[in-house]
Amino acid sequence: MDASNPFDLRCLLDNVQGMVDALTCLRWKKQQDSIVELSDHGLVITVEERGCLQARVYFRKELFREYAYQAEVRPKFGISLGLLIDSLNTFTSSTRAAALELSYPGPDMQMIFKLVDANDSCIYAEMRTRIPDQIPHDYVIEDDGGTPISFAVKSAALKEALDDLEWPGSSIEITVSPVPPRVTFRGDGHGDLQIEFPYDRQRDLFIAFNCQREISYRYKYKFLKATTSQIPVSILKDNRGSKLTFGTNGLLKVQHLISVKPSPTPHQHYYDPSQAQARVSYIEFYVLPDVDSDDP
Amino acid sequence: MKFKAFLTDHGVTLLERRFLPAFEKIGKTCHIYLTPVHFILLHNVLNSDGVQAIAQFSKDAVFDDYRISSQNQNRIAFTVDLALLLRALKSSVSIYGDRLQLKLVRKRPSLSERPMPYLTFESKGLKSAIIQDVPISQPLNRIDVEALQSSLDMAQELPRTLVQVPGLQNLQGLIDRLGKLGDVLEVAVTQYGDLHLQVSQTMVSIGSEYRKLRVLGVRSDPTSTGSASSSASRLQQAIQKGEASRVLVNMKHFAKSLQCHLTRPDAAFCGVGELDSCLFMMFQYFIPGTRLTDNTISLHYRLPVLDPGVV
């Protein structure tokens, strides 16, 4: 272990706002505990509603200006998501392009944040962490050996459809069929509402569509809605797209791609594609099918 | 008891665009205190809780042809509703008139009622005149006027050390965000020119440290802080040496007092009152086009300090 750096992780982040936006997507209710896992590849933050819904956001190490990891066992700790977002948000009030330094663990296992501005002013925070009582479940999309059924649409379109389905509420049936190629969202509760996304190669609603056989699963509306309800407008505008993948047991994975753009630096005028690729972060939601349903 | 004066253009701008909107952010009403030399707005000075604000103008900064007389050493004070005052001022400005006259009058709202005191705005145009009556409280009695005067005198006692607050707009952004994490703000001022703002709660402590700010009053050499590397330890050392003061204030009070940016101050200073009695904020205004302090205008706020035991 490096004697000058006593931390398991010490990293520098340029774009705090990007991290705040990504974490905000996970905040579907007020009090939420999250599990942070550190590794050589980056940082994963997981929020879970046991047995119903799980969300993860990945911050790969390429997103950081510096990333020094030196733990032997991957550290895992619990932290309040709301507090983490509100604390990180405080650092966005700094106008100058200074990087946020994140270190773990402090003397009392805290997560330590520090941002030093020009002229020596600084913003600092110490967040207490706790030992997680449950390890988040590792959900995997079972694929029967073939390619799992999936489609990708613009995030804004998906969000709009799910917002509209609030009116019937309760449970939503998603049907993906190959002939004619389309996706149908159907809600019945106080009334019926059906929203259809017809696949048309010429139009730009779909980014991808992959379906060999018809499938249909039901999901609780409140969990489905959580996958898009908190996406900040800045991410929707960017419109990188959302991908929905269905496992054989009905497990739904919703994946949002978001750009975490670095704060513009005056010295950087050239465009570096590898850099651009590195500035993408993933948010994944796993929604379990509604168990009361009669569907397969 | 008589008061009559003409508002100057500069006076109208000062009140309508800057000071009344700032006062309106901290409270609904304020005292207006008129003396033979000053026009003073005071908010909340007769109470001990809440933000106190005092804006003092020399009469010539705001008025022309200023006439005042009363049996109480030619001093008059009363309470006015800020929204009404601002509305009357705004609509008087929108009429192209000659000069805007202010005077104290007593009128009967209706024949059956007793005469009530009003502050009257009278703007005379070429062919028309607009008169607006803003209801005010009964003039304050001798004892209350004395209380206002003593709170004014007390405000002359500045903290031993004041540091210049950096960028008010930026600070407001920080306070808006810190406000989500706690209701109590810890403010510390050191004689080296450091300002610490911190929120602490069970799960998180978060704060900001500004260093090497301009100092008014008692100052010390920052090199004597030694090699402390973190802001918390630097502050702790300074407090132990008696070179810093730290108080707790209500977050909402602090956020409200930052609304002073509406008065467009050229410099803002912050300090802790004697015996940690209050948090003091003072604002300076420059004579337009210069960097000289305009001594005809002054504004300061006093924030009540919370008892650490109770918090």
PDB file of N, CA, C and O in Angstrom, chain A residues 10-20 23 43 59-67 88 91 97-102 113-115 260-263 279:
ATOM      1  N   ARG A  10      -8.996   7.125  -3.800  1.00  0.00           N
ATOM      2  CA  ARG A  10      -8.869   8.580  -3.840  1.00  0.00           C
ATOM      3  C   ARG A  10      -9.024   8.950  -5.296  1.00  0.00           C
ATOM      4  O   ARG A  10      -8.281   8.482  -6.154  1.00  0.00           O
ATOM      5  N   CYS A  11     -10.053   9.731  -5.614  1.00  0.00           N
ATOM      6  CA  CYS A  11     -10.258  10.059  -7.024  1.00  0.00           C
ATOM      7  C   CYS A  11     -10.660  11.516  -7.190  1.00  0.00           C
ATOM      8  O   CYS A  11     -11.097  12.168  -6.250  1.00  0.00           O
ATOM      9  N   LEU A  12     -10.473  12.003  -8.400  1.00  0.00           N
ATOM     10  CA  LEU A  12     -10.812  13.395  -8.717  1.00  0.00           C
ATOM     11  C   LEU A  12     -11.877  13.401  -9.798  1.00  0.00           C
ATOM     12  O   LEU A  12     -11.720  12.737 -10.828  1.00  0.00           O
ATOM     13  N   LEU A  13     -12.951  14.136  -9.547  1.00  0.00           N
ATOM     14  CA  LEU A  13     -14.056  14.182 -10.502  1.00  0.00           C
ATOM     15  C   LEU A  13     -14.224  15.617 -11.006  1.00  0.00           C
ATOM     16  O   LEU A  13     -14.328  16.556 -10.224  1.00  0.00           O
ATOM     17  N   ASP A  14     -14.253  15.740 -12.351  1.00  0.00           N
ATOM     18  CA  ASP A  14     -14.420  17.073 -12.950  1.00  0.00           C
ATOM     19  C   ASP A  14     -15.870  17.526 -12.917  1.00  0.00           C
ATOM     20  O   ASP A  14     -16.170  18.652 -12.605  1.00  0.00           O
ATOM     21  N   ASN A  15     -16.739  16.597 -13.306  1.00  0.00           N
ATOM     22  CA  ASN A  15     -18.118  16.998 -13.515  1.00  0.00           C
ATOM     23  C   ASN A  15     -19.015  16.503 -12.385  1.00  0.00           C
ATOM     24  O   ASN A  15     -19.565  15.411 -12.443  1.00  0.00           O
ATOM     25  N   VAL A  16     -19.164  17.321 -11.372  1.00  0.00           N
ATOM     26  CA  VAL A  16     -19.981  16.925 -10.221  1.00  0.00           C
ATOM     27  C   VAL A  16     -21.456  16.904 -10.622  1.00  0.00           C
ATOM     28  O   VAL A  16     -22.218  16.038 -10.212  1.00  0.00           O
ATOM     29  N   GLN A  17     -21.840  17.861 -11.475  1.00  0.00           N
ATOM     30  CA  GLN A  17     -23.242  17.954 -11.889  1.00  0.00           C
ATOM     31  C   GLN A  17     -23.680  16.648 -12.575  1.00  0.00           C
ATOM     32  O   GLN A  17     -24.789  16.179 -12.368  1.00  0.00           O
ATOM     33  N   GLY A  18     -22.787  16.072 -13.385  1.00  0.00           N
ATOM     34  CA  GLY A  18     -23.095  14.813 -14.071  1.00  0.00           C
ATOM     35  C   GLY A  18     -23.399  13.709 -13.076  1.00  0.00           C
ATOM     36  O   GLY A  18     -24.331  12.920 -13.261  1.00  0.00           O
ATOM     37  N   MET A  19     -22.637  13.664 -12.003  1.00  0.00           N
ATOM     38  CA  MET A  19     -22.844  12.637 -10.980  1.00  0.00           C
ATOM     39  C   MET A  19     -24.165  12.890 -10.249  1.00  0.00           C
ATOM     40  O   MET A  19     -24.915  11.948  -9.968  1.00  0.00           O
ATOM     41  N   VAL A  20     -24.438  14.161  -9.986  1.00  0.00           N
ATOM     42  CA  VAL A  20     -25.695  14.511  -9.313  1.00  0.00           C
ATOM     43  C   VAL A  20     -26.877  14.094 -10.190  1.00  0.00           C
ATOM     44  O   VAL A  20     -27.829  13.467  -9.714  1.00  0.00           O
ATOM     45  N   LEU A  23     -27.288  10.261 -10.217  1.00  0.00           N
ATOM     46  CA  LEU A  23     -27.817   9.736  -8.951  1.00  0.00           C
ATOM     47  C   LEU A  23     -29.279  10.130  -8.754  1.00  0.00           C
ATOM     48  O   LEU A  23     -30.056   9.388  -8.160  1.00  0.00           O
ATOM     49  N   LEU A  43     -16.920   2.857  -9.681  1.00  0.00           N
ATOM     50  CA  LEU A  43     -17.768   2.985  -8.507  1.00  0.00           C
ATOM     51  C   LEU A  43     -19.180   2.551  -8.907  1.00  0.00           C
ATOM     52  O   LEU A  43     -19.671   2.970  -9.957  1.00  0.00           O
ATOM     53  N   PHE A  59     -20.178   4.400 -12.358  1.00  0.00           N
ATOM     54  CA  PHE A  59     -19.238   5.460 -12.722  1.00  0.00           C
ATOM     55  C   PHE A  59     -17.905   4.778 -12.998  1.00  0.00           C
ATOM     56  O   PHE A  59     -17.185   4.412 -12.068  1.00  0.00           O
ATOM     57  N   ARG A  60     -17.630   4.559 -14.252  1.00  0.00           N
ATOM     58  CA  ARG A  60     -16.379   3.872 -14.592  1.00  0.00           C
ATOM     59  C   ARG A  60     -15.199   4.778 -14.287  1.00  0.00           C
ATOM     60  O   ARG A  60     -15.332   5.997 -14.296  1.00  0.00           O
ATOM     61  N   LYS A  61     -14.046   4.159 -14.057  1.00  0.00           N
ATOM     62  CA  LYS A  61     -12.917   4.974 -13.605  1.00  0.00           C
ATOM     63  C   LYS A  61     -12.479   5.983 -14.660  1.00  0.00           C
ATOM     64  O   LYS A  61     -11.886   7.002 -14.341  1.00  0.00           O
ATOM     65  N   GLU A  62     -12.836   5.708 -15.929  1.00  0.00           N
ATOM     66  CA  GLU A  62     -12.473   6.646 -17.001  1.00  0.00           C
ATOM     67  C   GLU A  62     -13.195   7.986 -16.840  1.00  0.00           C
ATOM     68  O   GLU A  62     -12.809   8.978 -17.453  1.00  0.00           O
ATOM     69  N   LEU A  63     -14.295   7.998 -16.057  1.00  0.00           N
ATOM     70  CA  LEU A  63     -15.031   9.253 -15.866  1.00  0.00           C
ATOM     71  C   LEU A  63     -14.277  10.224 -14.965  1.00  0.00           C
ATOM     72  O   LEU A  63     -14.594  11.400 -14.914  1.00  0.00           O
ATOM     73  N   PHE A  64     -13.298   9.686 -14.249  1.00  0.00           N
ATOM     74  CA  PHE A  64     -12.600  10.522 -13.272  1.00  0.00           C
ATOM     75  C   PHE A  64     -11.302  11.048 -13.858  1.00  0.00           C
ATOM     76  O   PHE A  64     -10.678  10.394 -14.690  1.00  0.00           O
ATOM     77  N   ARG A  65     -10.913  12.197 -13.396  1.00  0.00           N
ATOM     78  CA  ARG A  65      -9.644  12.751 -13.862  1.00  0.00           C
ATOM     79  C   ARG A  65      -8.482  11.919 -13.322  1.00  0.00           C
ATOM     80  O   ARG A  65      -7.521  11.643 -13.998  1.00  0.00           O
ATOM     81  N   GLU A  66      -8.628  11.500 -12.066  1.00  0.00           N
ATOM     82  CA  GLU A  66      -7.647  10.591 -11.463  1.00  0.00           C
ATOM     83  C   GLU A  66      -8.425   9.551 -10.695  1.00  0.00           C
ATOM     84  O   GLU A  66      -9.478   9.849 -10.130  1.00  0.00           O
ATOM     85  N   TYR A  67      -7.890   8.339 -10.642  1.00  0.00           N
ATOM     86  CA  TYR A  67      -8.578   7.272  -9.917  1.00  0.00           C
ATOM     87  C   TYR A  67      -7.537   6.350  -9.315  1.00  0.00           C
ATOM     88  O   TYR A  67      -6.902   5.571 -10.023  1.00  0.00           O
ATOM     89  N   LEU A  88     -23.474  16.326  -2.655  1.00  0.00           N
ATOM     90  CA  LEU A  88     -22.744  16.536  -3.914  1.00  0.00           C
ATOM     91  C   LEU A  88     -23.211  17.805  -4.601  1.00  0.00           C
ATOM     92  O   LEU A  88     -22.433  18.540  -5.204  1.00  0.00           O
ATOM     93  N   PHE A  91     -21.486  21.022  -3.950  1.00  0.00           N
ATOM     94  CA  PHE A  91     -20.218  21.279  -4.636  1.00  0.00           C
ATOM     95  C   PHE A  91     -20.430  21.891  -6.021  1.00  0.00           C
ATOM     96  O   PHE A  91     -19.508  22.448  -6.595  1.00  0.00           O
ATOM     97  N   ALA A  97     -13.777  25.847 -12.522  1.00  0.00           N
ATOM     98  CA  ALA A  97     -13.617  24.476 -12.974  1.00  0.00           C
ATOM     99  C   ALA A  97     -12.600  23.732 -12.114  1.00  0.00           C
ATOM    100  O   ALA A  97     -11.538  23.347 -12.586  1.00  0.00           O
ATOM    101  N   ALA A  98     -12.914  23.569 -10.846  1.00  0.00           N
ATOM    102  CA  ALA A  98     -12.027  22.804  -9.974  1.00  0.00           C
ATOM    103  C   ALA A  98     -12.597  21.401  -9.840  1.00  0.00           C
ATOM    104  O   ALA A  98     -13.799  21.200  -9.975  1.00  0.00           O
ATOM    105  N   ALA A  99     -11.722  20.426  -9.589  1.00  0.00           N
ATOM    106  CA  ALA A  99     -12.186  19.039  -9.491  1.00  0.00           C
ATOM    107  C   ALA A  99     -12.515  18.690  -8.048  1.00  0.00           C
ATOM    108  O   ALA A  99     -11.889  19.182  -7.113  1.00  0.00           O
ATOM    109  N   LEU A 100     -13.519  17.828  -7.905  1.00  0.00           N
ATOM    110  CA  LEU A 100     -13.917  17.358  -6.572  1.00  0.00           C
ATOM    111  C   LEU A 100     -13.062  16.142  -6.208  1.00  0.00           C
ATOM    112  O   LEU A 100     -12.952  15.202  -6.996  1.00  0.00           O
ATOM    113  N   GLU A 101     -12.486  16.185  -5.036  1.00  0.00           N
ATOM    114  CA  GLU A 101     -11.681  15.048  -4.578  1.00  0.00           C
ATOM    115  C   GLU A 101     -12.529  14.190  -3.647  1.00  0.00           C
ATOM    116  O   GLU A 101     -13.154  14.696  -2.723  1.00  0.00           O
ATOM    117  N   LEU A 102     -12.549  12.892  -3.938  1.00  0.00           N
ATOM    118  CA  LEU A 102     -13.345  11.942  -3.163  1.00  0.00           C
ATOM    119  C   LEU A 102     -12.391  10.941  -2.535  1.00  0.00           C
ATOM    120  O   LEU A 102     -11.573  10.358  -3.253  1.00  0.00           O
ATOM    121  N   PHE A 113     -15.185  14.372   1.030  1.00  0.00           N
ATOM    122  CA  PHE A 113     -15.234  15.153  -0.212  1.00  0.00           C
ATOM    123  C   PHE A 113     -14.528  16.473   0.018  1.00  0.00           C
ATOM    124  O   PHE A 113     -14.654  17.067   1.077  1.00  0.00           O
ATOM    125  N   LYS A 114     -13.825  16.926  -0.996  1.00  0.00           N
ATOM    126  CA  LYS A 114     -13.143  18.204  -0.853  1.00  0.00           C
ATOM    127  C   LYS A 114     -12.976  18.842  -2.220  1.00  0.00           C
ATOM    128  O   LYS A 114     -12.614  18.170  -3.187  1.00  0.00           O
ATOM    129  N   LEU A 115     -13.263  20.107  -2.289  1.00  0.00           N
ATOM    130  CA  LEU A 115     -13.070  20.826  -3.553  1.00  0.00           C
ATOM    131  C   LEU A 115     -12.351  22.137  -3.237  1.00  0.00           C
ATOM    132  O   LEU A 115     -12.866  22.953  -2.479  1.00  0.00           O
ATOM    133  N   VAL A 260     -21.663  12.006 -19.283  1.00  0.00           N
ATOM    134  CA  VAL A 260     -21.146  12.799 -18.176  1.00  0.00           C
ATOM    135  C   VAL A 260     -20.052  13.669 -18.779  1.00  0.00           C
ATOM    136  O   VAL A 260     -18.903  13.270 -18.865  1.00  0.00           O
ATOM    137  N   LYS A 261     -20.468  14.800 -19.273  1.00  0.00           N
ATOM    138  CA  LYS A 261     -19.515  15.662 -19.983  1.00  0.00           C
ATOM    139  C   LYS A 261     -18.608  16.355 -18.988  1.00  0.00           C
ATOM    140  O   LYS A 261     -19.062  16.810 -17.948  1.00  0.00           O
ATOM    141  N   PRO A 262     -17.328  16.451 -19.335  1.00  0.00           N
ATOM    142  CA  PRO A 262     -16.444  17.197 -18.446  1.00  0.00           C
ATOM    143  C   PRO A 262     -16.763  18.675 -18.547  1.00  0.00           C
ATOM    144  O   PRO A 262     -17.297  19.117 -19.569  1.00  0.00           O
ATOM    145  N   SER A 263     -16.454  19.408 -17.511  1.00  0.00           N
ATOM    146  CA  SER A 263     -16.651  20.853 -17.586  1.00  0.00           C
ATOM    147  C   SER A 263     -15.720  21.360 -18.676  1.00  0.00           C
ATOM    148  O   SER A 263     -14.580  20.916 -18.763  1.00  0.00           O
ATOM    149  N   ARG A 279     -16.838   9.089 -21.417  1.00  0.00           N
ATOM    150  CA  ARG A 279     -17.704   9.979 -20.656  1.00  0.00           C
ATOM    151  C   ARG A 279     -19.146   9.511 -20.627  1.00  0.00           C
ATOM    152  O   ARG A 279     -20.051  10.302 -20.492  1.00  0.00           O
TER     153      ARG A 279
END
